[in-house]
mmCIF file of C-alpha atoms in Angstrom:
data_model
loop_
_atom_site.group_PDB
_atom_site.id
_atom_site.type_symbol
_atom_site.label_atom_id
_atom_site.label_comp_id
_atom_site.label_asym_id
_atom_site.label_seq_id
_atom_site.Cartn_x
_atom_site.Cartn_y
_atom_site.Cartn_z
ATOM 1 C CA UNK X 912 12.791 -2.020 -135.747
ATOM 2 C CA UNK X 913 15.173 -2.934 -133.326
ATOM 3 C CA UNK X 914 13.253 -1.550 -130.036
ATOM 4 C CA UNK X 915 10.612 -4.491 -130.702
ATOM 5 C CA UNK X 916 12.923 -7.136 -131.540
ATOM 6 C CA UNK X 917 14.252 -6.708 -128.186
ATOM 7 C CA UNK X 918 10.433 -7.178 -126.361
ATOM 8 C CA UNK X 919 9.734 -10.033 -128.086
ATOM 9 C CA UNK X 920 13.313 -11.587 -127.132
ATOM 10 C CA UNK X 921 12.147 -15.004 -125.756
ATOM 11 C CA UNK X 922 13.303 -16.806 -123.163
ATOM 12 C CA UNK X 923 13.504 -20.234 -122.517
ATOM 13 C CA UNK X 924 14.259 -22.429 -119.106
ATOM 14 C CA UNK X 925 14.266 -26.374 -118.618
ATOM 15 C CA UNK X 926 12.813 -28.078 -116.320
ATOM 16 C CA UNK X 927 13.382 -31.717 -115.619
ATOM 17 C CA UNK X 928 11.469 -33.674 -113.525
ATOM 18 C CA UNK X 929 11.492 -37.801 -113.291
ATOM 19 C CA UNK X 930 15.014 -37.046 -116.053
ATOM 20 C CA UNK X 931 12.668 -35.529 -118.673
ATOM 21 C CA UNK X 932 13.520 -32.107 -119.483
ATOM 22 C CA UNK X 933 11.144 -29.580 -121.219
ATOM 23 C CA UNK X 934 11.862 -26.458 -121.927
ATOM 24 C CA UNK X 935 9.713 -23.897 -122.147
ATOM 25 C CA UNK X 936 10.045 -20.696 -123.731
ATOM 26 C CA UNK X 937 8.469 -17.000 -123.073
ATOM 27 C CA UNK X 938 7.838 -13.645 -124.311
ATOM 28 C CA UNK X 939 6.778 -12.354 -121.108
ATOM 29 C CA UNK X 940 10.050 -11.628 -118.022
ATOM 30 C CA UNK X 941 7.863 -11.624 -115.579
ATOM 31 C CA UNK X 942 6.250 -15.290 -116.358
ATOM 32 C CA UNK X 943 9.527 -16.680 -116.873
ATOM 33 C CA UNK X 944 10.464 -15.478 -113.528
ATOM 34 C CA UNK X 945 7.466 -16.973 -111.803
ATOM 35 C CA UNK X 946 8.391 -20.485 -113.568
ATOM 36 C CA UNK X 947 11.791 -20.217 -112.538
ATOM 37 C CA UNK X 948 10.570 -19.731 -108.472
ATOM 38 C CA UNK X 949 8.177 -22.600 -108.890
ATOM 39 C CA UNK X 950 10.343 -25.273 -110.372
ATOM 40 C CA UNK X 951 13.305 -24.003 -108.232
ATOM 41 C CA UNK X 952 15.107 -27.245 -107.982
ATOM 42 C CA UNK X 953 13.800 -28.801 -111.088
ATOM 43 C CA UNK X 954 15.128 -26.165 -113.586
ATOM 44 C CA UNK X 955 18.033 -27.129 -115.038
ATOM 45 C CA UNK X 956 20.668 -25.262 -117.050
ATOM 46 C CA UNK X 957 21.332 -28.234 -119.793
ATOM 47 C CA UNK X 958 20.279 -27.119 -123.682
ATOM 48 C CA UNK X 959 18.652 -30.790 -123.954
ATOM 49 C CA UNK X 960 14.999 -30.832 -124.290
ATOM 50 C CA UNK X 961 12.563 -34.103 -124.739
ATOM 51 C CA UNK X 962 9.620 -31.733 -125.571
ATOM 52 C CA UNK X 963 9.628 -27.708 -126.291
ATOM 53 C CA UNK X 964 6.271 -26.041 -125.664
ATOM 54 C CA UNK X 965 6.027 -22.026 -126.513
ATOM 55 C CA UNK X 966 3.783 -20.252 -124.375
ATOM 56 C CA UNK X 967 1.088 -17.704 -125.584
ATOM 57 C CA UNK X 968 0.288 -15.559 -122.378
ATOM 58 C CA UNK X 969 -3.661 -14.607 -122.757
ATOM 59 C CA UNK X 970 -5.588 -11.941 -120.822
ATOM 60 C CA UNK X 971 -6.974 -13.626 -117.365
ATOM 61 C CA UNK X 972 -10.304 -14.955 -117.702
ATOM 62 C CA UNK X 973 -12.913 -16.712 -116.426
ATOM 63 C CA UNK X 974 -11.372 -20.427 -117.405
ATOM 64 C CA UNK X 975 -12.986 -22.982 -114.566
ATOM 65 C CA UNK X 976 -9.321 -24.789 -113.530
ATOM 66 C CA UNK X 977 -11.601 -27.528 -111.537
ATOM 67 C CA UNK X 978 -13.131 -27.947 -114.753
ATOM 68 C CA UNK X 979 -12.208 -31.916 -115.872
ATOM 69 C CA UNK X 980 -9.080 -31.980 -118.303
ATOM 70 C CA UNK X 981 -10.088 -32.869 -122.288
ATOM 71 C CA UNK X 982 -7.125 -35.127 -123.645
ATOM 72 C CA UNK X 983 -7.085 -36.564 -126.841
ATOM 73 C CA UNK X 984 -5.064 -37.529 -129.625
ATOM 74 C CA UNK X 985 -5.748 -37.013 -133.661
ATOM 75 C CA UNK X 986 -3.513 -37.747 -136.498
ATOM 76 C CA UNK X 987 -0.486 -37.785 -133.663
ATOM 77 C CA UNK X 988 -1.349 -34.334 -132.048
ATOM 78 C CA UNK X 989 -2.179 -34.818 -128.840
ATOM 79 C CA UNK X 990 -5.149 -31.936 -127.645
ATOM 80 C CA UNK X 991 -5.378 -30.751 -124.413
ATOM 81 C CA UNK X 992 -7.751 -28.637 -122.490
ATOM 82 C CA UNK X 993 -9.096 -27.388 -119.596
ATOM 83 C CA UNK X 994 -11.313 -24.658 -118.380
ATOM 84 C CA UNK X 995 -8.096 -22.524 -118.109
ATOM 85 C CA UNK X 996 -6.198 -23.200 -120.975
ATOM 86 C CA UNK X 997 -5.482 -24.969 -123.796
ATOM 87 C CA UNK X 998 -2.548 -26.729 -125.351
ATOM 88 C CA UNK X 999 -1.286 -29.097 -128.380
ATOM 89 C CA UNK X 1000 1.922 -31.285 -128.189
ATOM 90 C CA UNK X 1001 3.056 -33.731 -131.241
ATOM 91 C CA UNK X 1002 5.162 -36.522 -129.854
ATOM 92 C CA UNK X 1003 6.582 -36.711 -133.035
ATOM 93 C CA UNK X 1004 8.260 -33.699 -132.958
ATOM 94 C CA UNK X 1005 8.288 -32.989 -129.398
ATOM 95 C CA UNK X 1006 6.868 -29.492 -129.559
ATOM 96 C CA UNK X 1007 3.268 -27.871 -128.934
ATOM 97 C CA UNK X 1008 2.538 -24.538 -127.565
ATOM 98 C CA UNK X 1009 0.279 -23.532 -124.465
ATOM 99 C CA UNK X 1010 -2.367 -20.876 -124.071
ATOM 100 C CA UNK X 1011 -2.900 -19.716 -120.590
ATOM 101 C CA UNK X 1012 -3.356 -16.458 -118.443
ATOM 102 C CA UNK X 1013 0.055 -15.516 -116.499
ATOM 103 C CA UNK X 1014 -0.548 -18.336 -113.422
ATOM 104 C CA UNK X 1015 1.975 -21.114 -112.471
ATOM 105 C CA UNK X 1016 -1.475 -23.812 -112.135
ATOM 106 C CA UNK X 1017 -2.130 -23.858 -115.967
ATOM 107 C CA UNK X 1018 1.253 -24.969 -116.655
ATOM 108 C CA UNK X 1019 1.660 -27.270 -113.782
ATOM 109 C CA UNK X 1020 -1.499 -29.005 -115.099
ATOM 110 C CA UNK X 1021 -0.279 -29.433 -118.434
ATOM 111 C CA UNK X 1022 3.428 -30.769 -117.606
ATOM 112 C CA UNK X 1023 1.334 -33.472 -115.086
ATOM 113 C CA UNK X 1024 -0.660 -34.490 -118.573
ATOM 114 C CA UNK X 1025 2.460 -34.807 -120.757
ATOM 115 C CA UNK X 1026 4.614 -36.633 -118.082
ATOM 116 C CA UNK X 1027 1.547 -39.022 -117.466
ATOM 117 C CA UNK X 1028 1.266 -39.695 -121.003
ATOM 118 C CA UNK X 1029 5.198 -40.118 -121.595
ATOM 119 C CA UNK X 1030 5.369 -42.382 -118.546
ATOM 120 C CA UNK X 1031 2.496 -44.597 -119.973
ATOM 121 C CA UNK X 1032 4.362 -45.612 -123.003
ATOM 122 C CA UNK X 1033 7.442 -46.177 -120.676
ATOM 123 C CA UNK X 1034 5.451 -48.797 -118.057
ATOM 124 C CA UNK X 1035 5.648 -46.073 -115.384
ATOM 125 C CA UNK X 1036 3.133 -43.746 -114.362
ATOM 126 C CA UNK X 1037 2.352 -40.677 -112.020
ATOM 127 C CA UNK X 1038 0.278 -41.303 -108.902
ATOM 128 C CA UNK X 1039 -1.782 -40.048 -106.106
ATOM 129 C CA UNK X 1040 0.476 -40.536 -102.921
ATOM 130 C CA UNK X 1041 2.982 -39.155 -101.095
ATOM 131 C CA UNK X 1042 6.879 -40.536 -100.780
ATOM 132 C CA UNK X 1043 10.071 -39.815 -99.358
ATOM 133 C CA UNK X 1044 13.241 -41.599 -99.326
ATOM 134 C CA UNK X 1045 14.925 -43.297 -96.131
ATOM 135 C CA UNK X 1046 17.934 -45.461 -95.637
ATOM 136 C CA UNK X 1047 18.266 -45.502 -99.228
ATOM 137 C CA UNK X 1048 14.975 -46.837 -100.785
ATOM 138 C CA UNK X 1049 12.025 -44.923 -101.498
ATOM 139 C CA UNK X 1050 8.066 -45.349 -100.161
ATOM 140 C CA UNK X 1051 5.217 -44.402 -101.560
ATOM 141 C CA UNK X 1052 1.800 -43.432 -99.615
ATOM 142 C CA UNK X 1053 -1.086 -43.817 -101.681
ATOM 143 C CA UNK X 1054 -4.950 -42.239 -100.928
ATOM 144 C CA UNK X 1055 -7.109 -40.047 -102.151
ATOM 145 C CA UNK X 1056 -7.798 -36.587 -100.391
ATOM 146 C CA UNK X 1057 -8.371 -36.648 -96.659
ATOM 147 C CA UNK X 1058 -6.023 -40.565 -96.912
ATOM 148 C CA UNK X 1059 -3.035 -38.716 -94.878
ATOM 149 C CA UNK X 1060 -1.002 -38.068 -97.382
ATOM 150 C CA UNK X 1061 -0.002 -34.903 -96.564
ATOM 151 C CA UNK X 1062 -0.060 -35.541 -92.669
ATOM 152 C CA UNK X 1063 2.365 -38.340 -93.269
ATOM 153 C CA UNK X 1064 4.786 -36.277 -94.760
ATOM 154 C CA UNK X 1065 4.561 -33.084 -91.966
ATOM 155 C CA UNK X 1066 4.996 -36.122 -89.790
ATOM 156 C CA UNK X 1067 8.767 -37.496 -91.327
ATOM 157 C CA UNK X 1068 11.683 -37.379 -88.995
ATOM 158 C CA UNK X 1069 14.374 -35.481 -90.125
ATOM 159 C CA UNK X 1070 16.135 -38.353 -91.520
ATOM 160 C CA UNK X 1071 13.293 -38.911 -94.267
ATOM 161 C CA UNK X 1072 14.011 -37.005 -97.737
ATOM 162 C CA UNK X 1073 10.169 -35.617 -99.142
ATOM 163 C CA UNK X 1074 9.995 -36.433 -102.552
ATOM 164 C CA UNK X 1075 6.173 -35.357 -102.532
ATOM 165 C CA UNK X 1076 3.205 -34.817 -100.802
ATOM 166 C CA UNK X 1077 0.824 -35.376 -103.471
ATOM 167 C CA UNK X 1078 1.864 -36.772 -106.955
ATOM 168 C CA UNK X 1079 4.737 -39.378 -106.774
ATOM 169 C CA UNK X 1080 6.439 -39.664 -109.882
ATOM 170 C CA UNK X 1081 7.076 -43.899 -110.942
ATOM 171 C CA UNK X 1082 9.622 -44.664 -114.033
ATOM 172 C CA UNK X 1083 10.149 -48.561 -115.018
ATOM 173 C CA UNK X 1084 13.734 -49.987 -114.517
ATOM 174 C CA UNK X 1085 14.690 -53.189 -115.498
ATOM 175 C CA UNK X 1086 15.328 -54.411 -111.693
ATOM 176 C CA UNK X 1087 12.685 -52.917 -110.823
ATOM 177 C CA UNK X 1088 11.260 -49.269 -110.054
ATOM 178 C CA UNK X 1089 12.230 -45.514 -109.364
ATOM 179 C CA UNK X 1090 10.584 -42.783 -107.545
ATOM 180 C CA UNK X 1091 11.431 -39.257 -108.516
ATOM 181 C CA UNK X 1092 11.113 -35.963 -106.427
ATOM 182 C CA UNK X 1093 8.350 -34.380 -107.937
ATOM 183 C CA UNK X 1094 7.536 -30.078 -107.775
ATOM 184 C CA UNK X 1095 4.178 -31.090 -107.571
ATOM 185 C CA UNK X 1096 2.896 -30.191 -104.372
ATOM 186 C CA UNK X 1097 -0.159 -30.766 -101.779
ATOM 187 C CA UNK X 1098 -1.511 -29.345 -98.993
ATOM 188 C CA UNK X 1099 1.823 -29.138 -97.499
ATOM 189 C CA UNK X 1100 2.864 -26.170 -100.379
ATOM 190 C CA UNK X 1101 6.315 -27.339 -100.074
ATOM 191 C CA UNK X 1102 7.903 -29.253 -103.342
ATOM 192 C CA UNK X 1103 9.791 -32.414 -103.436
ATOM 193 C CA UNK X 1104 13.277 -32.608 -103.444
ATOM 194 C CA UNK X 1105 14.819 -33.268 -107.109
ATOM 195 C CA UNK X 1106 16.533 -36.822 -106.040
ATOM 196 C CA UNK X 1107 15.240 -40.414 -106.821
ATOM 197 C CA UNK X 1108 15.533 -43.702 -105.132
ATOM 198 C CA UNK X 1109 14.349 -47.302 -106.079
ATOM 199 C CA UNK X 1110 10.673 -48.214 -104.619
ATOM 200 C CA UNK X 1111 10.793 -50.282 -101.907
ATOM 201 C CA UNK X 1112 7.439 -50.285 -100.950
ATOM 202 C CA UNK X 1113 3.830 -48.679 -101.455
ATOM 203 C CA UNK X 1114 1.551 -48.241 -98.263
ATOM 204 C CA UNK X 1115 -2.240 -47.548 -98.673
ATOM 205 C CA UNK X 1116 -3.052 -45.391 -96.282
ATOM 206 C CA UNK X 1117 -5.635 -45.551 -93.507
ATOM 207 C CA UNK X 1118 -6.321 -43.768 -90.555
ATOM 208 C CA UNK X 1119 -7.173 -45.681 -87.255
ATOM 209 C CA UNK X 1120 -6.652 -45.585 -83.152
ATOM 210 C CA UNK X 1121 -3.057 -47.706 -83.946
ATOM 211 C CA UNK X 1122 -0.526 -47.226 -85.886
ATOM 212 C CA UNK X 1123 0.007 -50.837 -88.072
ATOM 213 C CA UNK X 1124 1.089 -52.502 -91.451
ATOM 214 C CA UNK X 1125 -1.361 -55.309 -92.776
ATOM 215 C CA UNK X 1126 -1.415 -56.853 -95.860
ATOM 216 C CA UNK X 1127 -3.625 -56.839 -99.096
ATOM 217 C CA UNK X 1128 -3.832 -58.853 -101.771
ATOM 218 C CA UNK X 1129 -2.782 -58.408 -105.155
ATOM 219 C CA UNK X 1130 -6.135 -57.538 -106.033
ATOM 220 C CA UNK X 1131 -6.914 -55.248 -104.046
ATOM 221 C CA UNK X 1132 -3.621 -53.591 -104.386
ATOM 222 C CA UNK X 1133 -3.964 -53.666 -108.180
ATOM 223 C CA UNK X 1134 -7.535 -52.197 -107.860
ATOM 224 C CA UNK X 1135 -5.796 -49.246 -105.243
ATOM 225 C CA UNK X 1136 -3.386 -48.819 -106.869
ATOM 226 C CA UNK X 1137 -5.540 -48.024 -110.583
ATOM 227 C CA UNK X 1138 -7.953 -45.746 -108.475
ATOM 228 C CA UNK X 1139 -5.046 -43.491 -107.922
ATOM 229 C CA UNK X 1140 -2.486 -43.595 -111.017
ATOM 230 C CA UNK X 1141 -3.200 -39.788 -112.557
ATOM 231 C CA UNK X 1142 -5.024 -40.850 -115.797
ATOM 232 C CA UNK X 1143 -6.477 -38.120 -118.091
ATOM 233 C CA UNK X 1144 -6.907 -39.618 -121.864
ATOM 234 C CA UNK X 1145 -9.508 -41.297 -123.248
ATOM 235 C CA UNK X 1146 -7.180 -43.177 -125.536
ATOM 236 C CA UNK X 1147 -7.731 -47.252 -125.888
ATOM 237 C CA UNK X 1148 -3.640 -47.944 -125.801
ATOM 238 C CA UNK X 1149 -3.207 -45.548 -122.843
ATOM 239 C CA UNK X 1150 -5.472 -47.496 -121.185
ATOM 240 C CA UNK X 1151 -3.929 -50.698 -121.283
ATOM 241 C CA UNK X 1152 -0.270 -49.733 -120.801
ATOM 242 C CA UNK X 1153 -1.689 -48.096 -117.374
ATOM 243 C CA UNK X 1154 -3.456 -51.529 -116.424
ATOM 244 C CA UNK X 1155 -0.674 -53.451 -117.602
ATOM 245 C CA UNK X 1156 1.688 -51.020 -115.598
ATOM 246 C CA UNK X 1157 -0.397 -51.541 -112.253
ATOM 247 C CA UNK X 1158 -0.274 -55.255 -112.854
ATOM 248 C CA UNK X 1159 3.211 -55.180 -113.633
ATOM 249 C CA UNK X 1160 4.137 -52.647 -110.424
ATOM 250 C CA UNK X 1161 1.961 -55.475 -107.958
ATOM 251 C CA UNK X 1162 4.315 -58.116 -108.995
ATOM 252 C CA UNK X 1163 7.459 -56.334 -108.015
ATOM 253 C CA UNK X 1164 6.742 -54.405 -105.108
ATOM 254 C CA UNK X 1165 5.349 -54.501 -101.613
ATOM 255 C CA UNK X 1166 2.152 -52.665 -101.442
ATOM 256 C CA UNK X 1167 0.332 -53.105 -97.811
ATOM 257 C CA UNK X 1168 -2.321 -51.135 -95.836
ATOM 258 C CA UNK X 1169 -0.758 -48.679 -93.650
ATOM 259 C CA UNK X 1170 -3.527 -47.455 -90.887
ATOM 260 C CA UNK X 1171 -1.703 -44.922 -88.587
ATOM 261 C CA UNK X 1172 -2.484 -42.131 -86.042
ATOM 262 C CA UNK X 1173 -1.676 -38.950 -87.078
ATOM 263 C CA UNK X 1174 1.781 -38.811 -84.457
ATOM 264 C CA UNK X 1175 5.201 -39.085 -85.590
ATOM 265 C CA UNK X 1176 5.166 -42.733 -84.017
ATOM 266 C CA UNK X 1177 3.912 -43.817 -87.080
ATOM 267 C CA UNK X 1178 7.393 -43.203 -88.858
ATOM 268 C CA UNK X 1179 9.359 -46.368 -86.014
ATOM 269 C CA UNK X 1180 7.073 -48.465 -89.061
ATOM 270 C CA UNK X 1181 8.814 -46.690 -92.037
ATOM 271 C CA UNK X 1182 12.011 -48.748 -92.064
ATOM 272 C CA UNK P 1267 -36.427 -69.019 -128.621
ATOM 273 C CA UNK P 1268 -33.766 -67.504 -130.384
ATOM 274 C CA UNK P 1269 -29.776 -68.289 -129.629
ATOM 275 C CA UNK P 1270 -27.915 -65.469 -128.382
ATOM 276 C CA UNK P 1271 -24.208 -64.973 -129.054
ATOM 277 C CA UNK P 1272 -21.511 -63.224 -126.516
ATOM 278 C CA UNK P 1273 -17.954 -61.995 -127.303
ATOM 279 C CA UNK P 1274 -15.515 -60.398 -125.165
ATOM 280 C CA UNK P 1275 -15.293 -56.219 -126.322
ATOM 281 C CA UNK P 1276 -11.822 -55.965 -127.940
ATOM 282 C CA UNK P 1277 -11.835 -52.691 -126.349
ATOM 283 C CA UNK P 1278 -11.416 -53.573 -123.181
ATOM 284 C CA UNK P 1279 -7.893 -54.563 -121.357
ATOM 285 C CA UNK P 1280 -8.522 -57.489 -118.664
ATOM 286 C CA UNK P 1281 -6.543 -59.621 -116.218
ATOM 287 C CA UNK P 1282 -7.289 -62.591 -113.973
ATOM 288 C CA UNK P 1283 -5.328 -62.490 -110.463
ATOM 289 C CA UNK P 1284 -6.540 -64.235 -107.339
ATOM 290 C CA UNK P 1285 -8.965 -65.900 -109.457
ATOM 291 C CA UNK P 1286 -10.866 -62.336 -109.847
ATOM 292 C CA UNK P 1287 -11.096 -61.245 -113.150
ATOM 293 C CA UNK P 1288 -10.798 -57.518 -113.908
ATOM 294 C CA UNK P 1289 -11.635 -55.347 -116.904
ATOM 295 C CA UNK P 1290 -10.574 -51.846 -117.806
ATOM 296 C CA UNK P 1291 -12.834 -50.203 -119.940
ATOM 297 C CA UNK P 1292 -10.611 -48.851 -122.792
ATOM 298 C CA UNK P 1293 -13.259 -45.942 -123.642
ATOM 299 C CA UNK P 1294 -13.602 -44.257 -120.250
ATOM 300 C CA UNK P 1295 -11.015 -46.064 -118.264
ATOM 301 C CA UNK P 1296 -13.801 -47.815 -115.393
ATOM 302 C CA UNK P 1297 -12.509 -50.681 -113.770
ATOM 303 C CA UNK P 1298 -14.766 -53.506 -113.258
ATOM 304 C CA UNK P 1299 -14.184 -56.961 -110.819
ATOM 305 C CA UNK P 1300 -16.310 -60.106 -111.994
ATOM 306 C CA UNK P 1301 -17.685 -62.411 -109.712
ATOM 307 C CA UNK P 1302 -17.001 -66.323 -110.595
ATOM 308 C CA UNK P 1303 -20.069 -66.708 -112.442
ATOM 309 C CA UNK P 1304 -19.287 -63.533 -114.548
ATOM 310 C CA UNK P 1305 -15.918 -64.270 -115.104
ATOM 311 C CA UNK P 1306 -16.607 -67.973 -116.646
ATOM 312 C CA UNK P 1307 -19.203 -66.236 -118.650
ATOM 313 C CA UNK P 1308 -16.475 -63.518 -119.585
ATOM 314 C CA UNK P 1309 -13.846 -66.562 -120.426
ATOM 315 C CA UNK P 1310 -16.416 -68.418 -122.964
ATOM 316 C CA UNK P 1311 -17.374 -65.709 -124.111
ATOM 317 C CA UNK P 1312 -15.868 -66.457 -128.137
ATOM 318 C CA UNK P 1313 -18.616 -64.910 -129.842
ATOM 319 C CA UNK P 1314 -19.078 -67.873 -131.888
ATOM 320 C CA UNK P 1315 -20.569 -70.418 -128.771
ATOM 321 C CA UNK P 1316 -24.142 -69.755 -128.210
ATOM 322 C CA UNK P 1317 -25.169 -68.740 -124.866
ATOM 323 C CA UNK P 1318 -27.281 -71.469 -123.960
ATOM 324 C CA UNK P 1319 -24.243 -73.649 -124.354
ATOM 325 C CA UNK P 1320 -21.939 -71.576 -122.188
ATOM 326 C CA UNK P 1321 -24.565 -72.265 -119.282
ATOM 327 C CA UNK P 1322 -25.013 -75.977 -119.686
ATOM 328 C CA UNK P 1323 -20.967 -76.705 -120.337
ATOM 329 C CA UNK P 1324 -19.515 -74.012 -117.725
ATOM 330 C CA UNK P 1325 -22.002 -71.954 -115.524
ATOM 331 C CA UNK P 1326 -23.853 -75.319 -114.643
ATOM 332 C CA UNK P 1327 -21.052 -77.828 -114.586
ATOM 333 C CA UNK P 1328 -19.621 -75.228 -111.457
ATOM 334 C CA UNK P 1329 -22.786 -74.634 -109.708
ATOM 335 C CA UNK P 1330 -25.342 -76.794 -109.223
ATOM 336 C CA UNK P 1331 -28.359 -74.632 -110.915
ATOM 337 C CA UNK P 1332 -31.785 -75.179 -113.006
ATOM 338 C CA UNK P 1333 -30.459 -74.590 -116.236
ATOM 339 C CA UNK P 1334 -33.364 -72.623 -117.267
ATOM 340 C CA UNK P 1335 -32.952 -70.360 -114.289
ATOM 341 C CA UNK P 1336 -29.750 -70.224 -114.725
ATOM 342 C CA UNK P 1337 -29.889 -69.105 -118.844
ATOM 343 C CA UNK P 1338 -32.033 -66.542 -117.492
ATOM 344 C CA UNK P 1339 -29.297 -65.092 -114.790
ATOM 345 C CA UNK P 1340 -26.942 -65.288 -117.945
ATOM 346 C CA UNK P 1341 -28.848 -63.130 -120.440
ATOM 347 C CA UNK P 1342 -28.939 -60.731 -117.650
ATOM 348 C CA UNK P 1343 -25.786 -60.584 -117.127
ATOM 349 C CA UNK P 1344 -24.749 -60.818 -120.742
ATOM 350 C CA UNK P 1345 -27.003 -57.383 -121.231
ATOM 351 C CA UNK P 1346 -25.517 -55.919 -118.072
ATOM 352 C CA UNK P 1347 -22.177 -56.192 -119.513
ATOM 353 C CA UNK P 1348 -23.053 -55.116 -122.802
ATOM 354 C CA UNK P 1349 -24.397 -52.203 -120.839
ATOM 355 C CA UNK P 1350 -20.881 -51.476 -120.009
ATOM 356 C CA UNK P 1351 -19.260 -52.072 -123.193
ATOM 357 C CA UNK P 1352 -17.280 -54.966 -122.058
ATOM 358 C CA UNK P 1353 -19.017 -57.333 -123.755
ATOM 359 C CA UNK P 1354 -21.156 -57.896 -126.963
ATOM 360 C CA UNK P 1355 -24.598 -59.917 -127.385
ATOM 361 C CA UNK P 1356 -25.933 -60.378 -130.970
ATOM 362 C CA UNK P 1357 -28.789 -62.910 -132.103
ATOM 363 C CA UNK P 1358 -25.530 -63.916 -134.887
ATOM 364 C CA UNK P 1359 -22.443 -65.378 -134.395
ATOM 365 C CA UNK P 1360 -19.896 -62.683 -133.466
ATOM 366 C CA UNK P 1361 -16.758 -62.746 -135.498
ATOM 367 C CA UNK P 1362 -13.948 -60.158 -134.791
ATOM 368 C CA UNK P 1363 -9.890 -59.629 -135.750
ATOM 369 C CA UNK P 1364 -9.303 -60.189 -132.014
ATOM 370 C CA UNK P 1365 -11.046 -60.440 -128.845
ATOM 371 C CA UNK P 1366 -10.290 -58.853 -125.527
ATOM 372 C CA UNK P 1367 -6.998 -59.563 -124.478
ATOM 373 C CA UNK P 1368 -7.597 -61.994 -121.525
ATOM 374 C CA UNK P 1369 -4.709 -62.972 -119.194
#
């Protein structure tokens, strides 16, 4: 039967964020074309894959995608769910599948969970701030919802590179650390651009009448900057590698409290 | 009255820095800052050194409390930690492969 050979002909794109590529592969044209809009940027045309996850398109449903994300690990298979879809991944062999309705969020959920749990093992780790790149070195602006986060970035002069508005994306060097552009996007709706630049510094963020840096100690930037690494497994190893990690990040780089108005003044700090 | 014995919850990651000591809770990932008095309680705690001793050589050596009162505060504490999982009381010694990795 040749005719359904050809409709279940799957197809397959990479995309690489923070220099991990996964590819992920498709029955359905229409899917693959929405993944390949979303991760414009990030989709790369190189057959090397870290992880391969197949994708089983269900019928839309009801699935809560606020709903809090179920990670865990058995016998090496990592599990993981949500209100809106399911998924399995064995490190091991680097590939799982995903069950979702035909929506770009499910996905963009799951690659988060993988890349958070890759980047634990690694010392790095994916976390709640903006950054952008200027002059050569990358910053990172850390704060929950309603922090600034994306204000800060509508507020970069032209000379400032977005990486993110939302989830900054840290890998472990052995100088020191890299932020990566990240697709992962805010309130702004715009994604990162796919470069990378050493950290040079974080800034908690703050809003205030004046725009000023002060600084925090290790502590309390240790204890900001836990609240906000993207954390999703209940696993006792996971655990410490991301408080080792935050430890480890404090001792090498700059973090301070940045309290700004929301003006483009703000950015004469950003140096 | 009966000793009580504290150990350190091996399943727990924790740090000192500033002289604040902080604990992640390995089973749902809460962090937690102890105060001085919790943290020289947390650093004795061996499992094997009865509680009552832990008071009169650390908690009352630092600060300049009635030991009784001070026992008292302890076991509350103790049982508040224990609450959390960070920490284990037992009316025995506690023995264990390893205790909380403390930094």
């Amino acid at each position: 039967m040749p005719e359904l050979a050809a409709e279940l002909e799957t197809l397959a794109l990479v995309i690489e964020i923070g220099e991990m590529p996964v590819r992920v592969k498709t029955n359905d044209p229409a899917f693959h074309h929405m993944l390949s809009d979303r991760y414009a940027g990030f989709v790369t045309a190189s057959e090397h894959a870290e992880i391969e996850f197949n994708v089983d398109l269900l019928a839309p449903r009801a699935g809560d995608p606020d709903a809090d994300v179920c990670a865990t690990q058995r016998a090496g298979r990592w599990s993981l769910t949500r209100g809106d879809f399911s998924a399995e991944w064995e490190p091991d062999s680097r590939r799982g599948w995903i069950r979702q309705s035909a929506n770009p969020y499910s996905i963009d959920s799951v690659l988060r969970i993988v890349h958070t749990l890759v980047l634990a093992k690694k010392g790095g780790f994916l976390l709640h701030s903006a950054s952008a790149i200027r002059n050569g070195k990358a910053v990172l602006f850390a704060g929950v919802s309603g922090a600034g986060k994306t204000t800060i970035s509508r507020l970069a002069p032209s000379d400032v590179t977005l990486l993110t508005d939302e989830i900054s994306y840290v890998r472990r060097r052995s100088d020191g650390y890299v932020a990566f552009g990240t697709p992962f996007a805010g309130e702004l709706a715009k994604i990162g651009e796919n470069v990378s630049a050493p950290i040079a510094a974080v800034y908690l963020l703050a809003q205030g009448p004046e725009n000023h840096i002060d600084a925090v100690s290790p502590s309390e930037a240790v204890r900001s900057l836990l609240s906000n690494i993207l954390f999703f497994a209940e696993d006792e190893d996971l655990v410490r590698a991301a408080f080792d990690s935050a430890f480890e990040f404090v001792s090498r780089v700059l973090v301070s409290r940045l309290t700004f108005l929301p003006d483009s003044r703000v950015w004469e700090l950003i140096r | 009255m009966s000793k009580l014995f504290v150990a350190r919850d091996s399943r727990v990651a924790a740090r000192s820095l500033d002289g604040e000591m902080m604990i992640m809770s390995g089973r749902d990932s809460t962090l937690f800052t102890l105060n001085r008095t919790a943290t020289l309680l947390w650093q004795a705690a061996d499992g094997v050194t009865p509680l009552d001793e832990i008071v009169e050589r650390r908690i009352c050596v630092e600060f300049e409390v009635d030991p009784s009162v001070a026992l008292q505060d302890a076991e509350s504490l103790a049982r508040e930690l224990a609450n959390h999982e960070i920490l284990q009381v037992s009316k025995e010694p506690i023995l264990q492969k390893s205790a909380g990795a403390s930094r």
